[in-house]
Backbone as CSV, one residue per row, in Angstrom:
resi,resn,N_x,N_y,N_z,CA_x,CA_y,CA_z,C_x,C_y,C_z
1,MET,0.835,-1.174,0.000,0.000,0.000,0.000,0.886,1.245,0.000
2,GLN,0.551,2.148,-0.848,1.342,3.372,-0.960,0.853,4.397,0.053
3,GLY,1.787,4.970,0.775,1.433,5.991,1.760,1.617,7.379,1.189
4,LYS,0.971,8.327,1.791,1.108,9.710,1.370,1.262,10.566,2.613
5,LYS,2.303,11.365,2.623,2.568,12.217,3.774,1.630,13.402,3.768
6,GLN,1.002,13.630,4.894,0.132,14.783,5.068,0.961,15.914,5.659
7,TYR,0.936,17.065,5.023,1.692,18.205,5.523,1.037,18.728,6.789
8,GLN,1.874,18.962,7.802,1.379,19.502,9.061,2.389,20.519,9.562
9,GLU,1.894,21.675,9.959,2.768,22.724,10.492,3.453,22.229,11.755
10,LYS,4.701,22.636,11.930,5.428,22.273,13.142,4.961,23.168,14.283
11,LEU,4.686,22.539,15.408,4.233,23.294,16.565,5.390,24.051,17.208
12,PHE,6.549,23.398,17.276,7.726,24.019,17.877,8.827,24.105,16.831
13,ASN,9.371,25.286,16.636,10.512,25.430,15.744,11.796,25.074,16.451
14,GLN,11.904,25.445,17.721,13.095,25.156,18.501,12.658,24.905,19.934
15,PHE,13.098,23.786,20.485,12.733,23.439,21.857,13.929,22.797,22.525
16,GLN,14.371,23.378,23.636,15.470,22.817,24.401,14.948,22.467,25.785
17,LEU,15.084,21.206,26.129,14.597,20.734,27.413,15.341,21.389,28.565
18,SER,16.623,21.631,28.391,17.416,22.237,29.462,16.959,23.656,29.791
19,VAL,16.351,24.334,28.850,15.847,25.681,29.093,14.527,25.637,29.862
20,ARG,13.762,24.581,29.656,12.443,24.464,30.278,12.482,23.981,31.721
21,VAL,13.591,23.362,32.125,13.712,22.846,33.492,14.546,23.839,34.295
22,PRO,14.021,24.329,35.421,14.783,25.299,36.219,16.032,24.676,36.840
23,GLU,17.054,25.486,37.002,18.335,24.990,37.502,18.284,24.543,38.963
24,HIS,17.333,24.992,39.723,17.230,24.581,41.115,16.425,23.289,41.286
25,ASN,15.957,22.714,40.189,15.190,21.472,40.244,16.068,20.322,40.734
26,PHE,15.470,19.400,41.501,16.219,18.288,42.075,16.863,17.415,41.007
27,TYR,16.121,17.070,39.967,16.656,16.193,38.925,17.734,16.895,38.100
28,TRP,17.645,18.198,37.963,18.706,18.962,37.286,20.008,18.827,38.070
29,ARG,19.911,19.024,39.397,21.105,18.937,40.249,21.632,17.508,40.318
30,LEU,20.724,16.522,40.334,21.154,15.125,40.362,21.889,14.752,39.079
31,LYS,21.408,15.243,37.952,22.085,14.962,36.683,23.498,15.541,36.669
32,ALA,23.672,16.675,37.325,24.982,17.335,37.349,26.009,16.539,38.148
33,VAL,25.588,15.813,39.174,26.546,15.109,40.033,26.612,13.607,39.779
34,LEU,25.628,13.040,39.103,25.572,11.592,38.888,26.094,11.245,37.497
35,ASN,27.241,10.609,37.438,27.829,10.210,36.165,27.879,8.684,36.119
36,LEU,27.082,8.100,35.250,26.999,6.648,35.146,27.598,6.120,33.844
37,ASP,28.486,6.873,33.226,29.068,6.452,31.949,29.910,5.182,32.067
38,PHE,30.389,4.864,33.267,31.171,3.648,33.455,30.332,2.388,33.215
39,LEU,29.015,2.526,33.227,28.148,1.362,33.037,28.255,0.766,31.639
40,TYR,28.609,1.577,30.662,28.736,1.057,29.301,29.795,-0.038,29.232
41,SER,30.938,0.200,29.831,32.000,-0.805,29.795,31.692,-1.977,30.726
42,GLN,31.028,-1.701,31.841,30.721,-2.757,32.805,29.654,-3.722,32.298
43,THR,28.722,-3.251,31.485,27.605,-4.091,31.036,27.747,-4.570,29.591
44,LYS,28.823,-4.224,28.928,28.993,-4.569,27.516,28.912,-6.075,27.267
45,GLY,29.438,-6.881,28.162,29.436,-8.333,27.993,28.072,-8.981,28.105
46,PHE,27.101,-8.276,28.634,25.768,-8.840,28.827,24.835,-8.588,27.650
47,TYR,25.292,-7.840,26.669,24.471,-7.514,25.508,24.925,-8.320,24.301
48,GLY,23.967,-8.818,23.546,24.270,-9.578,22.343,24.591,-8.662,21.176
49,SER,24.984,-9.279,20.070,25.330,-8.495,18.887,24.229,-8.510,17.837
50,SER,23.184,-9.289,18.051,22.092,-9.349,17.079,20.765,-9.097,17.790
51,GLY,19.737,-8.888,16.992,18.420,-8.639,17.551,18.148,-7.153,17.716
52,GLN,17.064,-6.862,18.414,16.686,-5.474,18.624,17.584,-4.828,19.664
53,LYS,17.743,-3.526,19.525,18.542,-2.794,20.506,17.790,-2.758,21.826
54,SER,18.530,-2.900,22.894,17.950,-2.881,24.223,17.971,-1.470,24.786
55,ILE,17.386,-1.315,25.958,17.379,-0.014,26.621,18.801,0.349,27.029
56,ASP,19.117,1.599,26.947,20.429,2.110,27.345,20.652,1.790,28.822
57,PRO,21.789,1.178,29.185,22.004,0.813,30.591,22.030,2.021,31.533
58,VAL,22.499,3.165,31.061,22.514,4.355,31.899,21.085,4.814,32.194
59,VAL,20.237,4.791,31.179,18.836,5.166,31.375,18.158,4.183,32.323
60,PHE,18.450,2.897,32.158,17.856,1.891,33.034,18.218,2.152,34.496
61,PHE,19.487,2.414,34.763,19.913,2.637,36.140,19.472,4.006,36.675
62,LYS,19.208,4.960,35.793,18.656,6.233,36.250,17.175,6.103,36.585
63,LEU,16.498,5.148,35.962,15.090,4.930,36.275,14.899,4.371,37.686
64,CYS,15.894,3.681,38.203,15.787,3.081,39.543,15.598,4.138,40.640
65,PRO,16.432,5.181,40.721,16.157,6.189,41.756,14.873,6.978,41.503
66,VAL,14.507,7.168,40.224,13.254,7.860,39.928,12.087,7.037,40.475
67,ARG,12.143,5.730,40.273,11.101,4.842,40.781,10.991,4.955,42.300
68,TYR,12.124,4.973,42.965,12.128,5.052,44.424,11.643,6.422,44.916
69,LEU,12.174,7.481,44.326,11.844,8.828,44.776,10.395,9.216,44.497
70,GLU,9.841,8.706,43.413,8.467,9.031,43.048,7.466,8.002,43.584
71,ASN,7.973,6.961,44.271,7.146,5.930,44.888,6.225,5.249,43.861
72,ILE,6.853,4.707,42.820,6.114,4.029,41.750,6.534,2.566,41.747
73,ILE,5.558,1.653,41.743,5.896,0.236,41.807,5.720,-0.482,40.469
74,SER,4.982,0.080,39.551,4.715,-0.566,38.268,5.638,-0.002,37.188
75,ASP,6.168,-0.889,36.342,7.017,-0.437,35.239,6.245,0.448,34.271
76,ARG,5.031,0.055,33.977,4.217,0.845,33.042,3.890,2.217,33.603
77,LYS,3.572,2.277,34.879,3.297,3.566,35.510,4.555,4.435,35.551
78,LEU,5.699,3.789,35.742,6.959,4.528,35.765,7.225,5.189,34.417
79,ILE,7.076,4.439,33.347,7.300,5.000,32.007,6.276,6.085,31.698
80,GLU,5.037,5.856,32.077,3.993,6.865,31.861,4.294,8.134,32.655
81,HIS,4.715,7.964,33.892,5.033,9.105,34.750,6.234,9.886,34.205
82,CYS,7.265,9.161,33.797,8.476,9.813,33.276,8.212,10.558,31.979
83,SER,7.322,10.037,31.160,7.061,10.693,29.872,6.269,11.979,30.026
84,MET,5.660,12.193,31.192,4.870,13.399,31.415,5.618,14.485,32.185
85,ARG,6.831,14.196,32.626,7.577,15.146,33.448,8.841,15.597,32.727
86,LEU,8.923,16.873,32.424,10.076,17.396,31.696,11.360,17.284,32.500
87,ASP,11.286,17.471,33.818,12.499,17.399,34.620,13.070,15.988,34.649
88,ILE,12.214,14.980,34.678,12.694,13.596,34.669,13.240,13.249,33.286
89,LEU,12.588,13.719,32.245,13.095,13.479,30.882,14.481,14.101,30.716
90,TYR,14.678,15.276,31.274,15.994,15.904,31.210,17.020,15.082,31.966
91,PHE,16.643,14.580,33.131,17.539,13.753,33.950,17.925,12.455,33.223
92,LEU,16.956,11.838,32.567,17.231,10.572,31.865,18.071,10.799,30.613
93,GLY,18.023,11.973,30.067,18.822,12.271,28.884,18.128,11.832,27.635
């Protein structure tokens, strides 16, 4: 079936998440001090070379404190909650 793109005006020409989250926000400050880049080398052996790409290990481990701090027990609720909060989206990167 052939598709046809429908033209739609862009709502935002330029949007920066870092501008929308205030600097005194807790997740802004946590992102500044929490560096989890070492996880890439530590978890590399646990990922396969074929199949679909998995979730970024840094994002996965950043979701753990968000789950605890926001008192969320369900994975689906956690993803739903994170997708609605700009400060958490900024923290997750």
